[in-house]
mmCIF file of C-alpha atoms in Angstrom:
data_model
loop_
_atom_site.group_PDB
_atom_site.id
_atom_site.type_symbol
_atom_site.label_atom_id
_atom_site.label_comp_id
_atom_site.label_asym_id
_atom_site.label_seq_id
_atom_site.Cartn_x
_atom_site.Cartn_y
_atom_site.Cartn_z
ATOM 1 C CA UNK A 1 25.800 -28.897 2.651
ATOM 2 C CA UNK A 2 28.754 -29.188 4.979
ATOM 3 C CA UNK A 3 28.953 -26.717 7.828
ATOM 4 C CA UNK A 4 32.090 -25.123 6.488
ATOM 5 C CA UNK A 5 30.958 -24.861 2.863
ATOM 6 C CA UNK A 6 30.285 -21.184 2.268
ATOM 7 C CA UNK A 7 29.872 -21.715 -1.452
ATOM 8 C CA UNK A 8 27.199 -24.411 -1.285
ATOM 9 C CA UNK A 9 23.783 -23.885 -2.807
ATOM 10 C CA UNK A 10 20.361 -24.626 -1.371
ATOM 11 C CA UNK A 11 19.436 -28.226 -0.594
ATOM 12 C CA UNK A 12 15.815 -27.306 0.061
ATOM 13 C CA UNK A 13 13.425 -29.424 -2.034
ATOM 14 C CA UNK A 14 10.185 -28.699 -0.163
ATOM 15 C CA UNK A 15 8.539 -25.309 0.328
ATOM 16 C CA UNK A 16 8.645 -23.228 3.460
ATOM 17 C CA UNK A 17 5.154 -21.978 4.267
ATOM 18 C CA UNK A 18 5.022 -18.465 5.738
ATOM 19 C CA UNK A 19 1.668 -17.429 7.189
ATOM 20 C CA UNK A 20 0.712 -14.027 8.505
ATOM 21 C CA UNK A 21 0.280 -10.417 7.603
ATOM 22 C CA UNK A 22 0.383 -8.936 4.118
ATOM 23 C CA UNK A 23 0.772 -5.152 3.973
ATOM 24 C CA UNK A 24 1.141 -2.562 1.271
ATOM 25 C CA UNK A 25 3.781 -0.174 2.631
ATOM 26 C CA UNK A 26 4.487 3.429 1.684
ATOM 27 C CA UNK A 27 7.917 4.325 3.079
ATOM 28 C CA UNK A 28 9.137 7.922 3.230
ATOM 29 C CA UNK A 29 12.766 8.842 3.848
ATOM 30 C CA UNK A 30 13.030 12.055 5.868
ATOM 31 C CA UNK A 31 15.719 13.838 7.843
ATOM 32 C CA UNK A 32 14.104 13.414 11.255
ATOM 33 C CA UNK A 33 10.822 12.230 12.703
ATOM 34 C CA UNK A 34 8.981 15.317 14.024
ATOM 35 C CA UNK A 35 7.858 15.559 17.621
ATOM 36 C CA UNK A 36 4.967 17.914 16.840
ATOM 37 C CA UNK A 37 2.497 18.697 14.090
ATOM 38 C CA UNK A 38 4.186 19.964 10.931
ATOM 39 C CA UNK A 39 4.659 19.285 7.219
ATOM 40 C CA UNK A 40 7.646 17.123 6.198
ATOM 41 C CA UNK A 41 8.983 16.858 2.641
ATOM 42 C CA UNK A 42 10.542 13.418 2.023
ATOM 43 C CA UNK A 43 13.787 12.832 0.157
ATOM 44 C CA UNK A 44 12.600 9.505 -1.289
ATOM 45 C CA UNK A 45 9.583 7.230 -1.265
ATOM 46 C CA UNK A 46 9.236 3.494 -1.862
ATOM 47 C CA UNK A 47 6.074 1.411 -2.026
ATOM 48 C CA UNK A 48 6.317 -2.337 -1.504
ATOM 49 C CA UNK A 49 4.572 -5.561 -0.548
ATOM 50 C CA UNK A 50 5.526 -6.108 3.073
ATOM 51 C CA UNK A 51 4.475 -7.364 6.488
ATOM 52 C CA UNK A 52 6.284 -9.750 8.821
ATOM 53 C CA UNK A 53 5.516 -13.061 7.102
ATOM 54 C CA UNK A 54 5.679 -11.424 3.669
ATOM 55 C CA UNK A 55 9.156 -9.956 4.190
ATOM 56 C CA UNK A 56 10.403 -13.241 5.669
ATOM 57 C CA UNK A 57 9.067 -15.138 2.642
ATOM 58 C CA UNK A 58 10.755 -12.720 0.245
ATOM 59 C CA UNK A 59 14.022 -13.137 2.144
ATOM 60 C CA UNK A 60 13.837 -16.923 1.814
ATOM 61 C CA UNK A 61 13.152 -16.576 -1.927
ATOM 62 C CA UNK A 62 16.048 -14.164 -2.437
ATOM 63 C CA UNK A 63 18.363 -16.644 -0.733
ATOM 64 C CA UNK A 64 17.257 -19.280 -3.240
ATOM 65 C CA UNK A 65 14.627 -21.129 -1.208
ATOM 66 C CA UNK A 66 11.230 -22.396 -2.286
ATOM 67 C CA UNK A 67 8.588 -20.549 -0.316
ATOM 68 C CA UNK A 68 4.850 -19.886 -0.235
ATOM 69 C CA UNK A 69 2.964 -17.051 1.439
ATOM 70 C CA UNK A 70 -0.393 -17.872 3.029
ATOM 71 C CA UNK A 71 -2.203 -14.617 3.782
ATOM 72 C CA UNK A 72 -5.287 -12.457 3.305
ATOM 73 C CA UNK A 73 -5.616 -9.278 1.265
ATOM 74 C CA UNK A 74 -8.526 -7.182 0.033
ATOM 75 C CA UNK A 75 -10.047 -7.064 -3.434
ATOM 76 C CA UNK A 76 -8.853 -3.483 -3.877
ATOM 77 C CA UNK A 77 -6.171 -1.642 -5.854
ATOM 78 C CA UNK A 78 -3.642 -2.095 -3.040
ATOM 79 C CA UNK A 79 -4.222 -5.832 -3.240
ATOM 80 C CA UNK A 80 -3.486 -5.705 -6.981
ATOM 81 C CA UNK A 81 -0.268 -3.821 -6.274
ATOM 82 C CA UNK A 82 0.695 -6.249 -3.519
ATOM 83 C CA UNK A 83 0.364 -9.271 -5.802
ATOM 84 C CA UNK A 84 2.159 -7.551 -8.681
ATOM 85 C CA UNK A 85 5.090 -6.593 -6.458
ATOM 86 C CA UNK A 86 5.260 -10.056 -4.891
ATOM 87 C CA UNK A 87 5.265 -11.708 -8.328
ATOM 88 C CA UNK A 88 8.745 -10.327 -8.945
ATOM 89 C CA UNK A 89 10.148 -12.064 -5.862
ATOM 90 C CA UNK A 90 9.475 -15.756 -6.721
ATOM 91 C CA UNK A 91 7.185 -16.278 -3.724
ATOM 92 C CA UNK A 92 4.300 -18.687 -4.238
ATOM 93 C CA UNK A 93 1.011 -16.792 -3.951
ATOM 94 C CA UNK A 94 -1.622 -19.435 -4.743
ATOM 95 C CA UNK A 95 -2.803 -19.368 -1.125
ATOM 96 C CA UNK A 96 -3.206 -15.638 -0.734
ATOM 97 C CA UNK A 97 -6.938 -15.144 -0.338
ATOM 98 C CA UNK A 98 -8.657 -11.996 -1.566
ATOM 99 C CA UNK A 99 -11.530 -11.054 0.743
ATOM 100 C CA UNK A 100 -14.492 -9.452 -1.079
ATOM 101 C CA UNK A 101 -15.316 -6.015 0.234
ATOM 102 C CA UNK A 102 -12.190 -5.768 2.420
ATOM 103 C CA UNK A 103 -9.235 -3.408 2.176
ATOM 104 C CA UNK A 104 -5.690 -4.703 1.992
ATOM 105 C CA UNK A 105 -3.737 -3.861 5.147
ATOM 106 C CA UNK A 106 -1.437 -0.881 4.605
ATOM 107 C CA UNK A 107 1.145 1.187 6.444
ATOM 108 C CA UNK A 108 2.634 4.645 6.182
ATOM 109 C CA UNK A 109 6.205 4.688 7.466
ATOM 110 C CA UNK A 110 8.687 7.489 8.156
ATOM 111 C CA UNK A 111 12.383 6.563 8.207
ATOM 112 C CA UNK A 112 14.843 9.156 9.517
ATOM 113 C CA UNK A 113 18.505 9.770 8.731
ATOM 114 C CA UNK A 114 19.659 7.327 11.436
ATOM 115 C CA UNK A 115 17.459 4.521 10.087
ATOM 116 C CA UNK A 116 14.864 4.666 12.855
ATOM 117 C CA UNK A 117 11.256 4.492 11.785
ATOM 118 C CA UNK A 118 7.746 5.496 12.742
ATOM 119 C CA UNK A 119 5.151 2.982 11.507
ATOM 120 C CA UNK A 120 1.432 3.701 11.229
ATOM 121 C CA UNK A 121 -0.310 0.458 10.171
ATOM 122 C CA UNK A 122 -3.976 -0.141 9.396
ATOM 123 C CA UNK A 123 -5.694 -3.521 9.188
ATOM 124 C CA UNK A 124 -9.294 -3.639 8.027
ATOM 125 C CA UNK A 125 -11.578 -5.528 10.403
ATOM 126 C CA UNK A 126 -13.331 -6.918 7.297
ATOM 127 C CA UNK A 127 -10.312 -9.129 6.512
ATOM 128 C CA UNK A 128 -12.020 -12.381 7.474
ATOM 129 C CA UNK A 129 -9.954 -14.229 10.102
ATOM 130 C CA UNK A 130 -11.594 -17.620 9.445
ATOM 131 C CA UNK A 131 -8.787 -20.086 8.512
ATOM 132 C CA UNK A 132 -11.078 -22.885 7.295
ATOM 133 C CA UNK A 133 -10.131 -22.280 3.641
ATOM 134 C CA UNK A 134 -6.433 -22.990 4.264
ATOM 135 C CA UNK A 135 -5.136 -26.123 2.458
ATOM 136 C CA UNK A 136 -3.746 -27.677 5.630
ATOM 137 C CA UNK A 137 -3.109 -31.001 3.870
ATOM 138 C CA UNK A 138 -0.225 -29.323 2.013
ATOM 139 C CA UNK A 139 1.688 -28.762 5.250
ATOM 140 C CA UNK A 140 2.729 -32.423 5.384
ATOM 141 C CA UNK A 141 4.912 -31.717 2.333
ATOM 142 C CA UNK A 142 6.524 -28.526 3.678
ATOM 143 C CA UNK A 143 10.114 -28.204 4.909
ATOM 144 C CA UNK A 144 9.049 -25.814 7.706
ATOM 145 C CA UNK A 145 6.329 -23.349 8.640
ATOM 146 C CA UNK A 146 6.850 -19.800 9.886
ATOM 147 C CA UNK A 147 4.019 -17.762 11.377
ATOM 148 C CA UNK A 148 3.819 -14.242 12.696
ATOM 149 C CA UNK A 149 1.441 -12.872 15.337
ATOM 150 C CA UNK A 150 -0.945 -10.963 13.073
ATOM 151 C CA UNK A 151 -3.358 -13.750 12.125
ATOM 152 C CA UNK A 152 -3.691 -15.921 15.262
ATOM 153 C CA UNK A 153 -6.504 -18.077 13.888
ATOM 154 C CA UNK A 154 -4.462 -19.059 10.839
ATOM 155 C CA UNK A 155 -1.270 -19.473 12.866
ATOM 156 C CA UNK A 156 -2.983 -21.781 15.346
ATOM 157 C CA UNK A 157 -4.277 -24.024 12.566
ATOM 158 C CA UNK A 158 -0.957 -24.162 10.698
ATOM 159 C CA UNK A 159 1.178 -24.797 13.774
ATOM 160 C CA UNK A 160 -1.092 -27.568 14.984
ATOM 161 C CA UNK A 161 -1.092 -29.332 11.619
ATOM 162 C CA UNK A 162 2.672 -28.974 11.203
ATOM 163 C CA UNK A 163 3.328 -30.511 14.598
ATOM 164 C CA UNK A 164 1.081 -33.445 13.748
ATOM 165 C CA UNK A 165 3.273 -34.152 10.741
ATOM 166 C CA UNK A 166 6.619 -33.467 12.413
ATOM 167 C CA UNK A 167 7.259 -30.383 10.251
ATOM 168 C CA UNK A 168 9.494 -27.809 12.005
ATOM 169 C CA UNK A 169 7.513 -24.889 13.404
ATOM 170 C CA UNK A 170 8.852 -21.347 13.835
ATOM 171 C CA UNK A 171 7.075 -18.413 15.491
ATOM 172 C CA UNK A 172 8.102 -14.813 14.843
ATOM 173 C CA UNK A 173 7.103 -13.763 18.360
ATOM 174 C CA UNK A 174 6.547 -10.029 18.115
ATOM 175 C CA UNK A 175 4.421 -7.844 20.388
ATOM 176 C CA UNK A 176 0.818 -9.079 20.621
ATOM 177 C CA UNK A 177 -1.871 -9.437 23.274
ATOM 178 C CA UNK A 178 -0.266 -11.569 26.015
ATOM 179 C CA UNK A 179 -2.793 -14.383 25.763
ATOM 180 C CA UNK A 180 -2.248 -14.675 21.995
ATOM 181 C CA UNK A 181 1.512 -14.483 22.363
ATOM 182 C CA UNK A 182 1.607 -17.157 25.052
ATOM 183 C CA UNK A 183 -0.670 -19.488 23.107
ATOM 184 C CA UNK A 184 1.250 -19.351 19.832
ATOM 185 C CA UNK A 185 4.704 -19.708 21.376
ATOM 186 C CA UNK A 186 3.466 -22.826 23.182
ATOM 187 C CA UNK A 187 2.860 -24.466 19.782
ATOM 188 C CA UNK A 188 6.299 -23.996 18.203
ATOM 189 C CA UNK A 189 9.655 -25.770 18.088
ATOM 190 C CA UNK A 190 11.545 -22.522 17.437
ATOM 191 C CA UNK A 191 10.330 -19.427 19.315
ATOM 192 C CA UNK A 192 12.159 -16.285 18.198
ATOM 193 C CA UNK A 193 11.215 -13.102 20.030
ATOM 194 C CA UNK A 194 11.630 -9.429 19.442
ATOM 195 C CA UNK A 195 13.032 -7.841 22.604
ATOM 196 C CA UNK A 196 9.831 -5.929 23.481
ATOM 197 C CA UNK A 197 7.715 -9.078 23.069
ATOM 198 C CA UNK A 198 10.016 -11.142 25.285
ATOM 199 C CA UNK A 199 10.127 -8.529 28.032
ATOM 200 C CA UNK A 200 6.333 -8.185 27.932
ATOM 201 C CA UNK A 201 6.026 -11.727 29.306
ATOM 202 C CA UNK A 202 8.245 -11.294 32.379
ATOM 203 C CA UNK A 203 9.050 -8.823 35.116
ATOM 204 C CA UNK A 204 12.719 -8.925 34.167
ATOM 205 C CA UNK A 205 14.312 -6.069 32.250
ATOM 206 C CA UNK A 206 17.379 -8.137 31.287
ATOM 207 C CA UNK A 207 16.886 -10.086 28.034
ATOM 208 C CA UNK A 208 19.030 -13.026 29.156
ATOM 209 C CA UNK A 209 17.087 -13.488 32.402
ATOM 210 C CA UNK A 210 13.778 -13.077 30.598
ATOM 211 C CA UNK A 211 14.834 -15.611 27.972
ATOM 212 C CA UNK A 212 15.714 -18.227 30.574
ATOM 213 C CA UNK A 213 12.472 -17.629 32.432
ATOM 214 C CA UNK A 214 10.275 -17.959 29.340
ATOM 215 C CA UNK A 215 12.231 -20.910 27.928
ATOM 216 C CA UNK A 216 11.648 -22.844 31.160
ATOM 217 C CA UNK A 217 7.899 -22.531 30.573
ATOM 218 C CA UNK A 218 7.939 -23.845 26.988
ATOM 219 C CA UNK A 219 8.414 -27.155 25.192
ATOM 220 C CA UNK A 220 10.351 -25.479 22.384
ATOM 221 C CA UNK A 221 13.763 -26.772 21.333
ATOM 222 C CA UNK A 222 15.087 -23.291 20.521
ATOM 223 C CA UNK A 223 14.128 -19.986 22.162
ATOM 224 C CA UNK A 224 15.845 -16.795 21.058
ATOM 225 C CA UNK A 225 15.571 -13.028 21.046
ATOM 226 C CA UNK A 226 16.857 -10.528 18.511
ATOM 227 C CA UNK A 227 18.522 -7.414 19.919
ATOM 228 C CA UNK A 228 19.036 -5.239 16.853
ATOM 229 C CA UNK A 229 22.599 -4.000 16.486
ATOM 230 C CA UNK A 230 23.548 -6.118 19.520
ATOM 231 C CA UNK A 231 22.828 -9.381 17.710
ATOM 232 C CA UNK A 232 20.844 -12.201 19.284
ATOM 233 C CA UNK A 233 20.628 -14.429 22.342
ATOM 234 C CA UNK A 234 19.690 -18.079 21.850
ATOM 235 C CA UNK A 235 18.804 -20.863 24.275
ATOM 236 C CA UNK A 236 18.832 -24.484 23.120
ATOM 237 C CA UNK A 237 17.166 -27.219 25.163
ATOM 238 C CA UNK A 238 20.134 -29.567 24.785
ATOM 239 C CA UNK A 239 22.434 -26.825 26.129
ATOM 240 C CA UNK A 240 20.235 -25.629 28.997
ATOM 241 C CA UNK A 241 20.738 -23.515 31.028
ATOM 242 C CA UNK A 242 23.352 -21.900 28.756
ATOM 243 C CA UNK A 243 22.384 -18.864 26.669
ATOM 244 C CA UNK A 244 24.578 -18.206 23.654
ATOM 245 C CA UNK A 245 25.126 -14.724 22.351
ATOM 246 C CA UNK A 246 25.802 -13.995 18.697
ATOM 247 C CA UNK A 247 27.116 -10.561 17.681
ATOM 248 C CA UNK A 248 25.776 -8.614 14.736
ATOM 249 C CA UNK A 249 27.631 -7.136 11.813
ATOM 250 C CA UNK A 250 28.243 -3.456 12.578
ATOM 251 C CA UNK A 251 26.903 -1.252 9.792
ATOM 252 C CA UNK A 252 25.764 2.289 9.163
ATOM 253 C CA UNK A 253 21.979 1.973 9.283
ATOM 254 C CA UNK A 254 19.942 3.668 6.581
ATOM 255 C CA UNK A 255 16.647 1.936 7.358
ATOM 256 C CA UNK A 256 15.835 -0.586 10.111
ATOM 257 C CA UNK A 257 12.354 -1.380 8.752
ATOM 258 C CA UNK A 258 11.825 -5.158 8.228
ATOM 259 C CA UNK A 259 15.218 -6.038 9.746
ATOM 260 C CA UNK A 260 13.613 -8.525 12.128
ATOM 261 C CA UNK A 261 11.556 -10.066 9.331
ATOM 262 C CA UNK A 262 14.678 -10.550 7.202
ATOM 263 C CA UNK A 263 16.370 -12.099 10.255
ATOM 264 C CA UNK A 264 13.563 -14.652 10.609
ATOM 265 C CA UNK A 265 13.585 -15.476 6.910
ATOM 266 C CA UNK A 266 17.348 -16.074 6.905
ATOM 267 C CA UNK A 267 17.100 -18.191 10.059
ATOM 268 C CA UNK A 268 14.431 -20.425 8.537
ATOM 269 C CA UNK A 269 16.411 -20.744 5.310
ATOM 270 C CA UNK A 270 19.375 -21.933 7.365
ATOM 271 C CA UNK A 271 17.165 -24.314 9.328
ATOM 272 C CA UNK A 272 15.851 -26.120 6.241
ATOM 273 C CA UNK A 273 19.229 -26.153 4.482
ATOM 274 C CA UNK A 274 21.202 -27.800 7.259
ATOM 275 C CA UNK A 275 23.308 -24.859 8.383
ATOM 276 C CA UNK A 276 23.002 -25.775 12.046
ATOM 277 C CA UNK A 277 22.005 -23.431 14.838
ATOM 278 C CA UNK A 278 25.183 -21.362 15.097
ATOM 279 C CA UNK A 279 25.481 -20.588 11.409
ATOM 280 C CA UNK A 280 21.761 -19.972 11.025
ATOM 281 C CA UNK A 281 21.821 -17.342 13.781
ATOM 282 C CA UNK A 282 25.125 -15.813 12.679
ATOM 283 C CA UNK A 283 23.972 -15.445 9.101
ATOM 284 C CA UNK A 284 20.534 -14.199 10.140
ATOM 285 C CA UNK A 285 22.313 -11.440 12.073
ATOM 286 C CA UNK A 286 24.323 -10.559 8.980
ATOM 287 C CA UNK A 287 21.266 -10.610 6.712
ATOM 288 C CA UNK A 288 19.385 -8.238 9.025
ATOM 289 C CA UNK A 289 22.381 -5.895 9.246
ATOM 290 C CA UNK A 290 22.789 -5.879 5.460
ATOM 291 C CA UNK A 291 19.117 -5.012 5.072
ATOM 292 C CA UNK A 292 19.642 -2.015 7.367
ATOM 293 C CA UNK A 293 22.225 -0.594 4.963
ATOM 294 C CA UNK A 294 19.521 -0.034 2.341
ATOM 295 C CA UNK A 295 16.495 2.250 2.365
ATOM 296 C CA UNK A 296 13.217 0.699 1.322
ATOM 297 C CA UNK A 297 12.228 -1.872 3.930
ATOM 298 C CA UNK A 298 12.470 -5.466 2.717
ATOM 299 C CA UNK A 299 14.139 -4.354 -0.538
ATOM 300 C CA UNK A 300 17.430 -4.593 1.367
ATOM 301 C CA UNK A 301 17.200 -8.379 1.839
ATOM 302 C CA UNK A 302 20.387 -9.976 0.417
ATOM 303 C CA UNK A 303 20.969 -12.774 -2.060
ATOM 304 C CA UNK A 304 22.757 -15.925 -0.879
ATOM 305 C CA UNK A 305 26.171 -15.037 -2.412
ATOM 306 C CA UNK A 306 25.978 -11.568 -0.830
ATOM 307 C CA UNK A 307 25.081 -13.033 2.542
ATOM 308 C CA UNK A 308 27.826 -15.660 2.542
ATOM 309 C CA UNK A 309 30.475 -13.147 1.496
ATOM 310 C CA UNK A 310 29.570 -10.719 4.292
ATOM 311 C CA UNK A 311 29.333 -13.558 6.823
ATOM 312 C CA UNK A 312 32.942 -14.698 6.438
ATOM 313 C CA UNK A 313 34.603 -12.347 8.869
ATOM 314 C CA UNK A 314 31.864 -11.864 11.457
ATOM 315 C CA UNK A 315 32.774 -14.851 13.561
ATOM 316 C CA UNK A 316 34.673 -18.144 13.240
ATOM 317 C CA UNK A 317 32.165 -20.783 12.210
ATOM 318 C CA UNK A 318 33.209 -23.353 14.804
ATOM 319 C CA UNK A 319 32.868 -21.077 17.817
ATOM 320 C CA UNK A 320 29.802 -20.427 19.933
ATOM 321 C CA UNK A 321 30.174 -17.337 22.088
ATOM 322 C CA UNK A 322 28.377 -17.767 25.388
ATOM 323 C CA UNK A 323 26.735 -14.993 27.322
ATOM 324 C CA UNK A 324 28.495 -14.025 30.553
ATOM 325 C CA UNK A 325 26.842 -15.151 33.759
#
């Protein structure tokens, strides 16, 4: 794929492995999130297989990539529904382990008229965290690995094996206990934070300053932070100490749920298909914005033709906009 070829198809011939949480989501669309106890009648409801790694994997598949989800679910009805829903998204599920006697993680989510959400997740402590069953030998044949913060034991094993084989490693660095967050980001080539997670590691309240501070402590090649409607900031080791800023597509948000997960999936798809850093971040911003236009969490993830069409006018492809000093 040439950098200017918007019509090109995927060159990916090896799977991306996404490891992390697998949730069964129930998403209610309401007018506003109440501030006190009351009864709320939703306008719509959607149930879907979700979770950070799950939604990223589905995004990669919708863009045309080959992808596998490595995760744990229970041997319950929600687990059946999760696998059935995932089967329609062309995501490999051979390494989703069903834990006897455990409940599949699930969330109840309220999404208001402005797209903001209230998430109430539950993860059963009986979901065995032991990663010894993972087929780590398969990582040598992967194009990249992406892990989230919700299964640290599995993430640690996968990141370590990927680095031994020179397979690109990406961490979706969301809020987690500081010790876990610091450990996992130290193992990755691409560390991509949510804003709250980044700020939790520093005393700075300015994302750019926090990004520079954290990047200086890591061996990663790329360190970035997503800023919602304000796009993303990205630091690259070869460009240090410059931080580049990439604007987002401005949309009317119907549902912001899973926007960050879609962003990570689109970024990884760009990484393994030779888009280069600028286009990968630009198009990840667009993919996340497009998702926000649709109610239903990860159901808003775009196809590749949709993404490329909406990406055309966001920003000239040969320009990197740099953050002001």
